Structure formats: structure tokens, C-alpha cells
Amino acid sequence: MSGDSIALIAFVVLFALMALRVPVGIAMGAVGVVGFAAVNATEPARALLGIVPLRTGNDYDLALIPMFILMGSLATASGLSRELFRASNAWLGHLRGGLAIATIAACGGFAAICGSSVATAATMARVALPEMRRFGYSDKLATGVIAAGGTLGILIPPSIVLAIYGFMTQQDIGRLFIAGIVPGILAVLLYIFTVSLIGWLNPKDVPVGEKASWQERKRSMLDVWGVLALFVFIIGGIYAGIFTAVEAAAMGAVGAWLIGILRKRLDWPSTMACLVESLRTSAGIFMVLVGAFLFGYFLAITQAPAHFSEWMLGLQLGKYGTMVVILLAYLALGCVMDAMAMIILTIPIFFPIVQQLGFDPIWFGVVIVMTVELGLITPPVGMNVYVINGVARDVSLVTIFRGVAPFVLTDIVRLAILVAFPVIVTFLPSLMS
Amino acid sequence: MVAAADGAAATFLAVITLLTFSDVILRAISKTALASWFPHDLGQRVLDIIPGNVPDGFAFGKLALCIGLFWGLAGCCYRGEHIEVDVFWQMMPRWWRRVTDYFAVTVTALFMFGLSYMTFLRVGSVRESGEVTPDLLVPLWPFYGVAWFGLVVGTLLLVVRFRQIARDHHPAPVE
């Protein structure tokens, strides 16, 4: 049997195992080891099982994942989400759809500390949804705004998914973070534009809020300046080359903890709870990475990725035609798979093609992260939608999916802009030393 | 047992965070402040005497990360908090869900058992090779041994999870 056939069978078994709810990392690892043994020999396959987890666990770059998660967790426990929402509302609430706009701005601010979309959506749903309902926003718009705003967590640095992409493709994670800034700001602005457009089309559904006094605005900023300064400090530090992404993560985590302690929002039990939560989330990611490396070794000896790459390039779709096919594949996979698992599984296959086509790897990282984030708000998986449904049980999934539809269109437009003008992504990283 | 695993993992995350933080601070002090506080020659001599970073901070940081992740995995196994594809499972009737859960836990347990066994052998080979940290020459194998024990705990906790599925009791994820 040829290597390609074995790889194909392995993919079928892998998807079957994942469909049967075997954890993604375990499924990839098991199929990888068994496949390696089938193609090569049992002894080296077993040896891989002993070497890969210890080597992956010992990779210092991986440390930034638990530490950035910890930073977000500590900021959340300190009540940052509520304060960000209050500050955004004080400044933007008086506009038509002001609360919705404030929610998007708060999601953007929260994403700057928390690298997880699901966490951003879950946290903001608890804070912003009751307020929007109180002021007469339709459930459709209110939940749609939060689901879409939540996706900012995956793009605006520090992004855990971008870090994993960098880890797997050996790209500079600091550059990837910097590359995510302008697309992140563009996302916030386009979402705000979408809310304004909805307000212009349906003024009754999108009320105008009360204008806050300057004193209220100033007071609201007092609550959030510390954490926002922390974000500027760590991202500025990465940009200026003062510290690496891993060091920035440690500075961020300790900084968030100190801010929480000084403001009397954190104590020992809550700190411990944040540590436990962060480590457990990271361990889940670690298992997927271990599985991906085991599966990657297996794929490498079958030479299937190289053959697939040749086949894709042989279709002669052109540089951008091939990119469109890759992005469509990500969109399709996003309907059934977790964003992180999807990137980890597909990078060994698509990344060599992208390199051969001459695309900038940093640009590709940002673009695929944006593509997979669509999977967070599109049916049937739409993780953010399910999370919001968990918070607002009385709002149906259909209503939330309908509410998020205009933002999906916005995302597609944004994706097209970034594909047409890669410089939007690559400009800032190109200025780094 | 799961609380102990969680606590151990969390402690190691705190260790690596503080080690990395201290490393940055120490470097900043030694490279910037001392150089400007003292005359050039003296500053250079002081810089030569004091270390530019925590001795073996990098090595201990990596080891703490490894231990923390392996012990974190134990908690993940117990609570079923691995990254999974749930979309098909959610469409299944209750009885099939339970069968699927049995299957998933069994595959996970078999993999974890294999992982634990091979990691144990790997720890043995690291011990025989006498690998040590670069600065303080501390042997690596005891750290790997602690990490390996996290895998063993994770495998044992999967047995507990299997029993819980049989009793239709799923431990709630930590909020």
C-alpha cells in the first residue's frame, strides 16, 4: 500500500475517532503512532511516544500560552470586563446603538488582555447582555453583537491561536502578535460600522443611549487605565524588542496580578483558582500539540503532504486561486471543528503549499486565524453562539445565528480586504528590529 | 487526588511565571541600571561579577513548565476537559452518548497508559545518560520523574472517570 493511501486511511480513522468524541490530541497521537508503526516499524513509533511529550513540554516558547491565559484569567477575576464595558459605554453610549458599540469596544479591550474568543464572549455576555436588554435592544442584535465581538479575542494580541501557529511554523510569535494589531482594529471599526448601519436601517431596534458627563467618563477611565497600560507595556515591549513574547507573557501575568492585588480584587484563593484554570486550559492545548507532532511525524514519513502540495500546485489555480481554495477548506472545517484543533491539524498540510506559493507566513497566520474565527459564529458549531446561549437560555440558537449574520458578512469583507492588501498585516511587523 | 494534581500543576505555573519575570527584572537591573549608576569601568566589573539572569532559570523554567503541563493533564483527564469535537455527540440519543463516552475514555486511557509507560522508559534513559542543568549541574531525571507521575495520576483518574460515566455522574468543569 502506498504512503498516500495509508495517510488517507489515517485521516478517515482520525475523523471517525474525533466524531466519536475521542479528544483531538489523543486521536491524532494514537493514529500518528499506529500509522508510524505501520509505515516504518513498531520500535521507533514507541520511542516517539516517549520523546515527543517530554520535548514538547520542555519547549520554553510554549510557556507563553499558560502565562498569557493566566494574565486574561487574572484580569477577568479582577472584574476588568465590567469596568471596560462601563468605560466604553461612558464614551460611546450616547451614539445610536451606543450600547452595542460600547460592547464591541469593550470586547476589543478585553481581547487585548485575554487571548480567547470563547472567554471573551462568555464574559461579555454576562456583562453587556442584561444592559442591552434593559435598554430595549432586540435579542437578535444584542446576542449577535456579543458573539461577533467575542471573536476579537482570537485576533487581537495576545492571541493564543496565533501563538500556536507561530509555535508550529517556527515563526516569530512577537511579530505575529504585532501583525494582529491593525487587522484587530480594523475588525473593531468594521463591527462598529455594521452596528451603525443596522441602526440606520432599523432605528427602532437600535436605541440611543444617555450621554455621560465628563466626570463620569474620567472616573470610568480610572478603573481601566492600569490594565490598558499593561497591554501597551507588553505589546510595546515586544515591538521594541525589549523582551520576547514569553517574557512579555510573564510580565503581563505578574502585572495583572499586581494590579488585582493593589485594587483589592484578588486574594490567595482567587489567584489559585486562576492558576488552576489557566494551567488546565493550557494542558488541553498541550495534548493537542503533542498529538499534532506525533501525527506530523507519521505524515512526514508517508510523504503525503509533499504529494498533496504537488497535486494542489498542479491544479494551476494560480497563487490567489489556491489561497481561496485553502480558505474555503478552513471555512468548511470550521463548521465542525474547534479553531485551535483545526489549525494544528491542517498547518503541516497547508503551510508548505503557502510557502511554495510565496505568501508571507506572518500574513498567512493572521488570515487563517481570521478565517477560523468565522467558525466560531457560523452554524452548526459556532462555539461563541453556544456560549451565549448558555448565558441567555431564553434566546434561541436560531435568533443568535440570525443576529450574527451581518457580522459574518463584515468578516468576509474584512478577509477580502486583507487578502487584497496584505500590507495592512505586514506593515507593522516589517518595522520591527 | 484531583485537587492535589490541580494544586501541583498550578504551583509549577506560578514558578515558571515568577522565574521568567525575575529573569527579565534581573536582566534589566544588571544591564541598564548598574551600567548607568557606576562609572563605566566599575559598572563593567560589577556586571562581570553578578549574573545577567537567574542561574539555570531557563532550565528550571522549562522543567517547571513540563511538570505543570503533565500534572494539568491529570485534571483534564478527570474532568474530560480535553479539546473535543462535540457536534456529532450532541446529536446522538442519550444511550449512544454514553456508549461514545465509554469508547472515548477507553481510547484516552489506553493512549495515556502507553504515554506513561514510554515516558517512564525515557526518564530511565535520561537518568542513565546523566543529563544535568547547564549552570548548577542539577540532574534532570528527578524533574522528569515528577512530570511522569502526573501522567500516571492522569491515567488513574481516567479509571475514576470511567466509573463516573457508568454512574451517570460527570464532574463539573471548574468555573
Coordinates of C-alpha atoms in Angstrom, one line a residue:
Chain A
M1 CA 0.0 0.0 0.0
S2 CA 1.4 3.4 -0.9
G3 CA 2.1 6.1 1.7
D4 CA -0.6 8.3 0.3
S5 CA -3.2 5.5 0.7
I6 CA -2.1 4.9 4.3
A7 CA -2.3 8.7 5.0
L8 CA -5.8 8.8 3.5
I9 CA -6.9 5.9 5.7
A10 CA -5.3 7.6 8.7
F11 CA -7.3 10.7 8.1
V12 CA -10.6 8.7 7.8
V13 CA -9.8 6.9 11.1
L14 CA -8.8 10.2 12.7
F15 CA -12.0 12.0 11.8
A16 CA -14.0 8.9 12.9
L17 CA -12.3 8.9 16.3
M18 CA -12.9 12.7 16.7
A19 CA -16.5 12.3 15.7
L20 CA -16.8 9.6 18.5
R21 CA -15.6 12.3 20.9
V22 CA -12.1 10.9 21.4
P23 CA -10.1 14.1 22.4
V24 CA -8.5 15.7 19.3
G25 CA -4.9 15.4 20.7
I26 CA -5.4 11.7 21.7
A27 CA -6.9 10.8 18.4
M28 CA -4.1 12.5 16.5
G29 CA -1.5 10.9 18.7
A30 CA -2.9 7.4 18.6
V31 CA -3.4 7.5 14.8
G32 CA 0.1 9.0 14.4
V33 CA 1.8 6.4 16.5
V34 CA -0.1 3.4 14.9
G35 CA 0.4 4.9 11.4
F36 CA 4.1 5.4 12.0
A37 CA 4.4 1.8 13.2
A38 CA 2.5 0.6 10.1
V39 CA 4.7 2.6 7.7
N40 CA 8.0 2.3 9.5
A41 CA 8.4 0.0 12.5
T42 CA 7.0 -0.5 15.9
E43 CA 10.1 0.4 17.9
P44 CA 10.7 3.9 16.5
A45 CA 6.9 4.6 16.9
R46 CA 7.0 3.6 20.5
A47 CA 10.2 5.7 21.0
L48 CA 8.3 8.7 19.6
L49 CA 5.7 8.3 22.3
G50 CA 8.4 8.7 24.9
I51 CA 10.3 11.5 23.3
V52 CA 7.7 13.9 21.8
P53 CA 5.7 14.7 25.0
L54 CA 8.8 15.5 27.1
R55 CA 10.3 17.5 24.3
T56 CA 7.1 19.5 23.7
G57 CA 6.6 20.1 27.4
N58 CA 10.2 21.3 27.7
D59 CA 9.8 23.9 24.9
Y60 CA 10.2 27.2 26.6
D61 CA 8.2 29.0 23.8
L62 CA 5.2 27.0 24.9
A63 CA 5.3 28.8 28.3
L64 CA 3.7 31.9 26.9
I65 CA 0.4 30.0 26.4
P66 CA -0.3 29.3 30.1
M67 CA 1.1 32.7 31.1
F68 CA -1.0 34.7 28.7
I69 CA -4.1 32.6 29.6
L70 CA -3.2 33.4 33.3
M71 CA -3.0 37.1 32.5
G72 CA -6.5 37.0 31.0
S73 CA -7.8 34.9 33.8
L74 CA -6.4 37.3 36.5
A75 CA -7.8 40.3 34.6
T76 CA -11.2 38.7 34.4
A77 CA -11.2 37.8 38.1
S78 CA -10.4 41.4 38.8
G79 CA -13.6 42.5 37.2
L80 CA -12.0 44.1 34.2
S81 CA -14.8 43.1 31.8
R82 CA -17.4 45.1 33.7
E83 CA -15.1 48.1 34.0
L84 CA -14.2 48.1 30.3
F85 CA -17.9 47.9 29.4
R86 CA -18.6 50.8 31.8
A87 CA -15.8 52.9 30.3
S88 CA -16.8 52.2 26.7
N89 CA -20.4 53.0 27.5
A90 CA -19.5 56.3 29.1
W91 CA -17.6 57.3 26.0
L92 CA -19.7 55.8 23.2
G93 CA -23.1 55.1 24.8
H94 CA -24.8 58.3 23.6
L95 CA -24.5 57.2 19.9
R96 CA -27.3 55.4 18.1
G97 CA -26.6 51.8 19.1
G98 CA -24.2 53.1 21.7
L99 CA -24.5 50.1 24.0
A100 CA -23.8 47.7 21.1
I101 CA -20.9 49.9 20.0
A102 CA -19.6 50.0 23.6
T103 CA -19.9 46.2 23.8
I104 CA -17.7 45.8 20.7
A105 CA -15.2 48.3 22.1
A106 CA -15.2 46.5 25.4
C107 CA -14.7 43.2 23.6
G108 CA -11.7 44.7 21.8
G109 CA -10.3 46.0 25.1
F110 CA -10.9 42.6 26.8
A111 CA -9.3 40.8 23.8
A112 CA -6.2 42.9 24.4
I113 CA -5.7 41.1 27.7
C114 CA -7.5 37.7 27.1
G115 CA -6.4 35.7 24.1
S116 CA -9.5 33.5 23.9
S117 CA -12.6 34.2 21.9
V118 CA -14.9 31.9 23.9
A119 CA -13.8 33.5 27.2
T120 CA -14.3 37.0 25.7
A121 CA -17.8 36.1 24.5
A122 CA -18.7 34.3 27.8
T123 CA -17.5 37.2 29.9
M124 CA -19.1 40.0 27.9
A125 CA -22.4 38.1 27.6
R126 CA -22.7 38.2 31.4
V127 CA -21.9 41.9 31.5
A128 CA -23.3 43.5 28.4
L129 CA -26.4 41.4 27.5
P130 CA -28.5 42.4 30.6
E131 CA -27.7 46.1 29.9
M132 CA -28.7 45.9 26.2
R133 CA -31.9 44.1 27.1
R134 CA -32.7 46.7 29.7
F135 CA -32.4 49.5 27.2
G136 CA -34.7 47.7 24.7
Y137 CA -32.2 46.2 22.2
S138 CA -33.6 43.2 20.3
D139 CA -32.3 39.8 21.5
K140 CA -31.1 39.2 17.9
L141 CA -28.9 42.3 17.8
A142 CA -27.7 42.1 21.4
T143 CA -26.5 38.5 21.2
G144 CA -25.2 38.9 17.7
V145 CA -23.0 41.8 18.7
I146 CA -21.5 39.8 21.7
A147 CA -20.9 36.7 19.6
A148 CA -19.1 38.7 16.9
G149 CA -17.3 40.9 19.4
G150 CA -16.1 37.8 21.2
T151 CA -14.2 36.7 18.0
L152 CA -11.9 39.6 18.5
G153 CA -10.2 37.6 21.3
I154 CA -8.6 35.3 18.8
L155 CA -7.1 38.0 16.7
I156 CA -6.1 41.0 18.9
P157 CA -2.8 40.2 20.6
P158 CA -2.0 38.3 22.7
S159 CA -3.8 35.6 20.7
I160 CA -3.3 32.1 21.9
V161 CA -4.2 30.7 18.4
L162 CA -1.6 33.0 16.7
A163 CA 0.9 31.8 19.3
I164 CA 0.3 28.2 18.4
Y165 CA 0.5 29.0 14.7
G166 CA 3.9 30.6 15.4
F167 CA 5.0 27.6 17.6
M168 CA 4.1 25.1 14.9
T169 CA 5.5 27.0 11.9
Q170 CA 8.6 28.4 13.7
Q171 CA 7.5 32.0 13.1
D172 CA 8.4 34.8 15.5
I173 CA 5.4 34.9 17.8
G174 CA 6.2 38.6 18.7
R175 CA 5.9 39.5 15.0
L176 CA 2.6 37.6 14.7
F177 CA 1.2 39.5 17.7
I178 CA 2.2 42.8 16.2
A179 CA 0.8 41.7 12.8
G180 CA -2.6 41.1 14.5
I181 CA -2.9 44.7 15.8
V182 CA -4.1 46.6 12.7
P183 CA -6.5 43.8 11.5
G184 CA -7.8 43.7 15.0
I185 CA -8.5 47.5 15.0
L186 CA -10.0 47.1 11.5
A187 CA -12.3 44.4 12.9
V188 CA -13.5 46.7 15.7
L189 CA -14.1 49.6 13.3
L190 CA -16.0 47.4 10.8
Y191 CA -18.2 45.9 13.5
I192 CA -19.0 49.4 14.8
F193 CA -19.8 50.4 11.2
T194 CA -22.1 47.4 10.9
V195 CA -23.9 48.3 14.1
S196 CA -24.3 51.9 12.8
L197 CA -25.6 50.6 9.5
I198 CA -28.2 48.3 11.3
G199 CA -29.2 51.4 13.4
W200 CA -29.6 53.5 10.3
L201 CA -31.7 50.8 8.6
N202 CA -33.8 49.9 11.7
P203 CA -33.7 52.9 14.1
K204 CA -36.4 51.3 16.4
D205 CA -34.2 48.2 17.1
V206 CA -31.2 50.3 18.0
P207 CA -31.9 52.9 20.7
V208 CA -29.8 55.9 21.5
G209 CA -28.3 55.9 25.0
E210 CA -27.8 58.6 27.6
K211 CA -24.8 60.9 27.4
A212 CA -22.4 60.5 30.3
S213 CA -20.9 63.6 31.9
W214 CA -17.2 64.3 31.6
Q215 CA -16.7 63.4 35.2
E216 CA -18.3 60.0 34.7
R217 CA -16.1 59.5 31.7
K218 CA -12.9 60.4 33.6
R219 CA -14.0 58.1 36.6
S220 CA -14.6 55.2 34.2
M221 CA -11.1 55.5 32.8
L222 CA -9.6 55.3 36.3
D223 CA -10.8 51.7 36.6
V224 CA -9.3 50.5 33.3
W225 CA -6.1 52.5 32.8
G226 CA -3.9 50.1 34.7
V227 CA -4.7 47.1 32.6
L228 CA -4.7 49.0 29.4
A229 CA -1.3 50.4 30.3
L230 CA -0.2 46.8 30.9
F231 CA -1.3 45.9 27.4
V232 CA 0.6 48.8 25.9
F233 CA 3.7 47.9 28.0
I234 CA 3.8 44.2 27.0
I235 CA 3.0 44.8 23.3
G236 CA 5.2 47.8 23.2
G237 CA 8.0 45.8 24.8
I238 CA 7.6 43.1 22.1
Y239 CA 7.5 45.6 19.3
A240 CA 10.6 47.5 20.6
G241 CA 12.5 44.2 21.1
I242 CA 12.9 44.8 24.8
F243 CA 11.6 41.4 25.7
T244 CA 10.5 38.2 23.9
A245 CA 6.9 37.1 23.7
V246 CA 7.4 34.6 26.5
E247 CA 8.9 37.3 28.8
A248 CA 6.1 39.6 27.8
A249 CA 3.6 36.9 28.9
A250 CA 5.3 36.6 32.3
M251 CA 5.4 40.4 32.7
G252 CA 1.7 40.5 31.8
A253 CA 0.7 37.8 34.2
V254 CA 2.6 39.3 37.1
G255 CA 1.4 42.8 36.2
A256 CA -2.2 41.7 36.0
W257 CA -1.8 40.0 39.4
L258 CA -0.2 43.1 41.0
I259 CA -3.0 45.3 39.6
G260 CA -5.6 43.0 41.0
I261 CA -3.9 42.8 44.4
L262 CA -3.4 46.6 44.6
R263 CA -7.0 47.2 43.8
K264 CA -8.1 44.5 46.3
R265 CA -9.8 42.5 43.7
L266 CA -7.7 39.4 44.1
D267 CA -6.8 37.3 47.1
W268 CA -5.0 34.0 47.5
P269 CA -7.9 31.7 46.7
S270 CA -8.9 33.6 43.6
T271 CA -5.3 33.7 42.5
M272 CA -5.0 29.9 43.0
A273 CA -8.3 29.4 41.1
C274 CA -6.9 31.4 38.1
L275 CA -3.6 29.4 38.2
V276 CA -5.5 26.1 38.1
E277 CA -7.9 27.2 35.4
S278 CA -5.1 28.6 33.2
L279 CA -2.9 25.5 33.6
R280 CA -5.8 23.1 32.8
T281 CA -6.7 25.0 29.7
S282 CA -3.0 25.0 28.7
A283 CA -2.8 21.3 29.3
G284 CA -5.6 20.7 26.9
I285 CA -3.8 22.7 24.3
F286 CA -0.5 20.9 25.1
M287 CA -2.2 17.5 24.5
V288 CA -3.4 18.6 21.0
L289 CA 0.1 19.9 20.2
V290 CA 1.7 16.5 21.3
G291 CA -0.9 14.7 19.2
A292 CA -0.2 17.0 16.2
F293 CA 3.6 16.4 16.4
L294 CA 3.1 12.6 16.6
F295 CA 0.7 12.8 13.7
G296 CA 3.1 15.1 11.8
Y297 CA 5.9 12.6 12.1
F298 CA 3.7 10.0 10.6
L299 CA 2.5 12.2 7.8
A300 CA 6.1 13.1 7.0
I301 CA 7.2 9.5 6.5
T302 CA 4.3 8.9 4.2
Q303 CA 5.3 11.9 2.2
A304 CA 1.6 12.6 1.8
P305 CA 1.9 16.4 2.5
A306 CA 4.5 16.8 -0.2
H307 CA 2.4 14.8 -2.7
F308 CA -0.7 16.8 -1.7
S309 CA 1.3 20.0 -2.2
E310 CA 2.4 18.9 -5.7
W311 CA -1.2 18.0 -6.5
M312 CA -2.6 21.3 -5.3
L313 CA 0.0 23.3 -7.2
G314 CA -0.5 21.0 -10.3
L315 CA -4.1 22.2 -10.4
Q316 CA -2.7 25.5 -11.7
L317 CA -5.3 27.6 -9.9
G318 CA -2.8 30.4 -9.6
K319 CA -1.5 31.9 -6.4
Y320 CA -4.7 33.5 -5.2
G321 CA -6.9 30.8 -6.6
T322 CA -5.1 28.2 -4.4
M323 CA -5.3 30.6 -1.5
V324 CA -9.1 30.9 -2.0
V325 CA -9.4 27.0 -2.0
I326 CA -7.3 26.8 1.2
L327 CA -9.5 29.5 2.9
L328 CA -12.7 27.7 1.7
A329 CA -11.3 24.5 3.2
Y330 CA -10.8 26.3 6.5
L331 CA -14.3 27.7 6.4
A332 CA -15.8 24.2 5.8
L333 CA -13.7 22.7 8.5
G334 CA -14.7 25.5 10.9
C335 CA -18.3 24.2 10.6
V336 CA -17.4 21.1 12.6
M337 CA -14.0 21.7 14.3
D338 CA -12.6 23.7 17.1
A339 CA -10.5 26.6 15.7
M340 CA -7.3 25.6 17.5
A341 CA -7.5 21.9 16.7
M342 CA -8.3 22.9 13.1
I343 CA -5.1 25.0 12.8
I344 CA -3.0 22.4 14.5
L345 CA -4.2 19.6 12.3
T346 CA -4.0 21.4 8.9
I347 CA -0.9 23.5 9.3
P348 CA 1.5 20.6 8.4
I349 CA -0.5 20.2 5.1
F350 CA -1.2 23.7 4.0
F351 CA 1.8 25.6 5.3
P352 CA 4.3 24.1 2.8
I353 CA 1.9 25.0 -0.1
V354 CA 1.6 28.6 1.2
Q355 CA 5.4 28.8 1.4
Q356 CA 5.9 27.5 -2.1
L357 CA 3.4 30.0 -3.4
G358 CA 5.5 32.7 -1.9
F359 CA 3.0 34.1 0.6
D360 CA 4.3 35.8 3.7
P361 CA 3.9 33.3 6.6
I362 CA 3.1 36.1 9.1
W363 CA 0.3 37.3 6.8
F364 CA -1.0 33.8 6.3
G365 CA -1.1 33.3 10.1
V366 CA -3.3 36.3 10.6
V367 CA -5.5 35.4 7.6
I368 CA -6.2 31.9 8.7
V369 CA -6.8 32.9 12.3
M370 CA -9.4 35.3 10.9
T371 CA -10.9 32.6 8.7
V372 CA -11.2 30.1 11.6
E373 CA -12.7 32.8 13.8
L374 CA -15.7 32.7 11.4
G375 CA -16.2 29.1 12.5
L376 CA -16.9 30.5 16.0
I377 CA -20.0 32.3 14.8
T378 CA -21.3 30.1 12.0
P379 CA -23.5 27.0 12.3
P380 CA -23.5 24.2 13.3
V381 CA -20.6 24.5 15.8
G382 CA -20.4 28.3 16.3
M383 CA -18.9 28.0 19.7
N384 CA -19.4 31.6 20.7
V385 CA -23.1 31.2 19.8
Y386 CA -23.4 28.2 22.1
V387 CA -21.6 30.0 24.9
I388 CA -24.0 33.0 24.7
N389 CA -26.9 30.6 24.5
G390 CA -25.6 29.1 27.7
V391 CA -25.8 32.5 29.4
A392 CA -29.1 33.6 27.9
R393 CA -31.1 30.3 27.9
D394 CA -34.3 32.1 26.7
V395 CA -32.7 33.2 23.4
S396 CA -32.8 30.5 20.8
L397 CA -29.8 29.5 18.8
V398 CA -31.6 30.5 15.6
T399 CA -32.1 34.0 16.9
I400 CA -28.4 34.3 17.8
F401 CA -27.3 32.9 14.5
R402 CA -29.6 35.4 12.7
G403 CA -28.2 38.2 14.9
V404 CA -24.7 37.4 14.0
A405 CA -25.3 37.1 10.2
P406 CA -24.5 40.7 9.4
F407 CA -21.2 40.4 11.3
V408 CA -20.3 37.3 9.3
L409 CA -20.7 39.3 6.1
T410 CA -18.5 42.0 7.7
D411 CA -15.9 39.4 8.5
I412 CA -15.9 38.1 4.9
V413 CA -15.4 41.7 3.6
R414 CA -12.5 42.2 6.1
L415 CA -11.0 38.9 4.9
A416 CA -11.2 40.1 1.3
I417 CA -9.6 43.4 2.2
L418 CA -6.7 41.7 3.9
V419 CA -6.2 39.3 1.0
A420 CA -6.3 42.2 -1.4
F421 CA -4.0 44.4 0.7
P422 CA -1.5 42.2 2.6
V423 CA 0.4 45.3 3.6
I424 CA -2.3 46.0 6.2
V425 CA -0.9 42.9 8.1
T426 CA 2.7 43.1 7.2
F427 CA 3.4 46.8 7.6
L428 CA 3.9 46.9 11.4
P429 CA 6.0 43.7 11.7
S430 CA 8.2 45.0 8.9
L431 CA 9.1 47.9 11.1
M432 CA 10.3 45.7 14.0
S433 CA 14.0 45.4 14.6
Chain B
M1 CA -6.4 13.3 44.3
V2 CA -7.6 15.7 41.6
A3 CA -7.3 18.7 43.9
A4 CA -3.7 17.7 44.7
A5 CA -3.0 17.4 40.9
D6 CA -4.5 20.8 40.3
G7 CA -2.6 22.4 43.1
A8 CA 0.7 20.8 42.0
A9 CA 0.1 22.0 38.4
A10 CA -0.8 25.5 39.5
T11 CA 2.2 25.8 41.7
F12 CA 4.5 25.0 38.8
L13 CA 2.8 27.6 36.6
A14 CA 3.4 30.2 39.3
V15 CA 7.0 29.0 39.5
I16 CA 7.7 29.4 35.8
T17 CA 5.9 32.8 35.7
L18 CA 7.9 34.2 38.6
L19 CA 11.2 32.7 37.2
T20 CA 10.6 34.4 33.8
F21 CA 9.6 37.6 35.5
S22 CA 12.6 37.6 37.8
D23 CA 14.8 36.9 34.8
V24 CA 13.6 40.0 33.0
I25 CA 13.8 42.2 36.0
L26 CA 17.3 41.0 36.9
R27 CA 18.5 41.4 33.4
A28 CA 17.0 44.9 33.3
I29 CA 18.7 45.9 36.5
S30 CA 22.1 44.4 35.7
K31 CA 22.3 45.6 32.1
T32 CA 20.7 49.0 32.4
A33 CA 20.7 50.4 35.9
L34 CA 24.2 49.3 37.1
A35 CA 25.8 50.4 33.9
S36 CA 24.4 53.9 34.4
W37 CA 24.9 54.1 38.2
F38 CA 28.6 53.3 38.2
P39 CA 31.5 54.8 36.2
H40 CA 32.0 52.8 33.0
D41 CA 34.9 50.6 34.2
L42 CA 33.4 49.8 37.6
G43 CA 29.9 49.2 36.1
Q44 CA 31.5 46.7 33.7
R45 CA 33.3 44.9 36.5
V46 CA 30.1 44.7 38.6
L47 CA 28.3 43.3 35.5
D48 CA 31.0 40.7 35.2
I49 CA 30.6 39.6 38.8
I50 CA 26.8 39.4 39.1
P51 CA 24.9 37.0 36.8
G52 CA 22.8 38.5 34.0
N53 CA 20.0 36.2 34.8
V54 CA 18.8 33.7 37.3
P55 CA 21.2 30.8 37.3
D56 CA 19.5 27.9 35.5
G57 CA 16.4 30.0 35.4
F58 CA 15.8 29.0 31.8
A59 CA 16.3 25.3 32.5
F60 CA 14.2 25.3 35.7
G61 CA 11.5 27.3 33.9
K62 CA 11.4 24.6 31.2
L63 CA 11.2 21.8 33.7
A64 CA 8.5 23.6 35.7
L65 CA 6.5 24.0 32.5
C66 CA 6.9 20.3 31.7
I67 CA 5.8 19.2 35.2
G68 CA 2.9 21.7 35.3
L69 CA 1.6 20.6 31.9
F70 CA 1.8 16.9 32.7
W71 CA 0.0 17.4 36.0
G72 CA -2.5 19.8 34.4
L73 CA -3.2 16.9 32.0
A74 CA -4.3 14.8 35.0
G75 CA -7.1 17.3 35.9
C76 CA -8.0 17.5 32.2
C77 CA -8.4 13.7 32.1
Y78 CA -10.6 13.6 35.2
R79 CA -13.0 16.4 34.1
G80 CA -13.0 15.5 30.4
E81 CA -11.7 18.9 29.5
H82 CA -9.7 17.9 26.5
I83 CA -10.4 19.7 23.2
E84 CA -13.1 17.5 21.6
V85 CA -15.4 17.6 18.6
D86 CA -18.9 17.6 20.3
V87 CA -21.1 18.4 17.3
F88 CA -21.9 14.7 16.5
W89 CA -22.1 13.6 20.1
Q90 CA -24.8 16.3 20.8
M91 CA -26.9 14.9 18.0
M92 CA -26.9 11.4 19.5
P93 CA -29.6 9.9 21.7
R94 CA -28.7 9.5 25.4
W95 CA -27.8 5.8 25.2
W96 CA -25.4 6.3 22.3
R97 CA -23.9 9.3 24.1
R98 CA -23.0 7.0 26.9
V99 CA -21.5 4.3 24.7
T100 CA -19.5 7.0 22.9
D101 CA -18.2 8.3 26.2
Y102 CA -17.1 4.8 27.2
F103 CA -15.3 4.4 23.9
A104 CA -13.6 7.8 24.1
V105 CA -12.5 7.3 27.7
T106 CA -11.2 3.8 26.9
V107 CA -9.1 5.1 23.9
T108 CA -7.9 8.0 26.0
A109 CA -6.9 5.7 28.9
L110 CA -5.1 3.3 26.5
F111 CA -3.2 6.2 25.0
M112 CA -2.3 7.7 28.4
F113 CA -1.1 4.3 29.6
G114 CA 1.2 3.9 26.6
L115 CA 2.4 7.5 27.1
S116 CA 3.1 6.9 30.8
Y117 CA 5.0 3.7 30.1
M118 CA 7.1 5.2 27.3
T119 CA 7.8 8.3 29.3
F120 CA 8.8 6.1 32.2
L121 CA 11.4 4.4 30.0
R122 CA 12.5 7.8 28.7
V123 CA 13.0 9.1 32.3
G124 CA 15.2 6.0 32.9
S125 CA 17.3 6.7 29.8
V126 CA 17.8 10.3 30.9
R127 CA 18.9 9.1 34.3
E128 CA 21.4 6.7 32.7
S129 CA 22.7 9.4 30.4
G130 CA 23.4 11.7 33.5
E131 CA 21.9 14.8 31.9
V132 CA 22.2 17.9 34.1
T133 CA 21.2 21.6 34.0
P134 CA 23.9 23.8 32.5
D135 CA 24.7 26.2 35.4
L136 CA 24.1 24.3 38.6
L137 CA 24.5 20.8 37.2
V138 CA 21.3 19.5 38.8
P139 CA 20.3 16.1 37.4
L140 CA 17.3 16.3 35.1
W141 CA 15.7 12.9 35.7
P142 CA 14.0 13.6 39.1
F143 CA 12.1 16.5 37.4
Y144 CA 11.1 14.3 34.5
G145 CA 10.1 11.7 37.1
V146 CA 7.8 14.2 38.8
A147 CA 6.3 15.0 35.4
W148 CA 5.9 11.3 34.6
F149 CA 4.0 10.8 37.8
G150 CA 1.5 13.4 36.6
L151 CA 0.8 11.1 33.6
V152 CA 0.3 8.2 35.9
V153 CA -2.2 10.2 38.1
G154 CA -4.0 11.2 34.9
T155 CA -4.3 7.6 33.8
L156 CA -5.6 6.5 37.2
L157 CA -8.1 9.4 37.2
L158 CA -9.4 8.2 33.8
V159 CA -10.4 4.9 35.6
V160 CA -12.3 7.0 38.1
R161 CA -13.9 8.9 35.2
F162 CA -14.9 5.6 33.6
R163 CA -16.7 4.6 36.8
Q164 CA -18.4 8.0 36.9
I165 CA -19.8 7.7 33.4
A166 CA -21.1 4.3 34.5
R167 CA -22.9 6.0 37.4
D168 CA -24.0 8.8 35.0
H169 CA -22.2 11.3 37.1
H170 CA -19.9 13.8 35.3
P171 CA -17.7 16.0 37.3
A172 CA -18.5 19.6 36.6
P173 CA -15.8 21.7 34.9
V174 CA -14.3 24.4 37.1
E175 CA -15.9 27.8 36.5

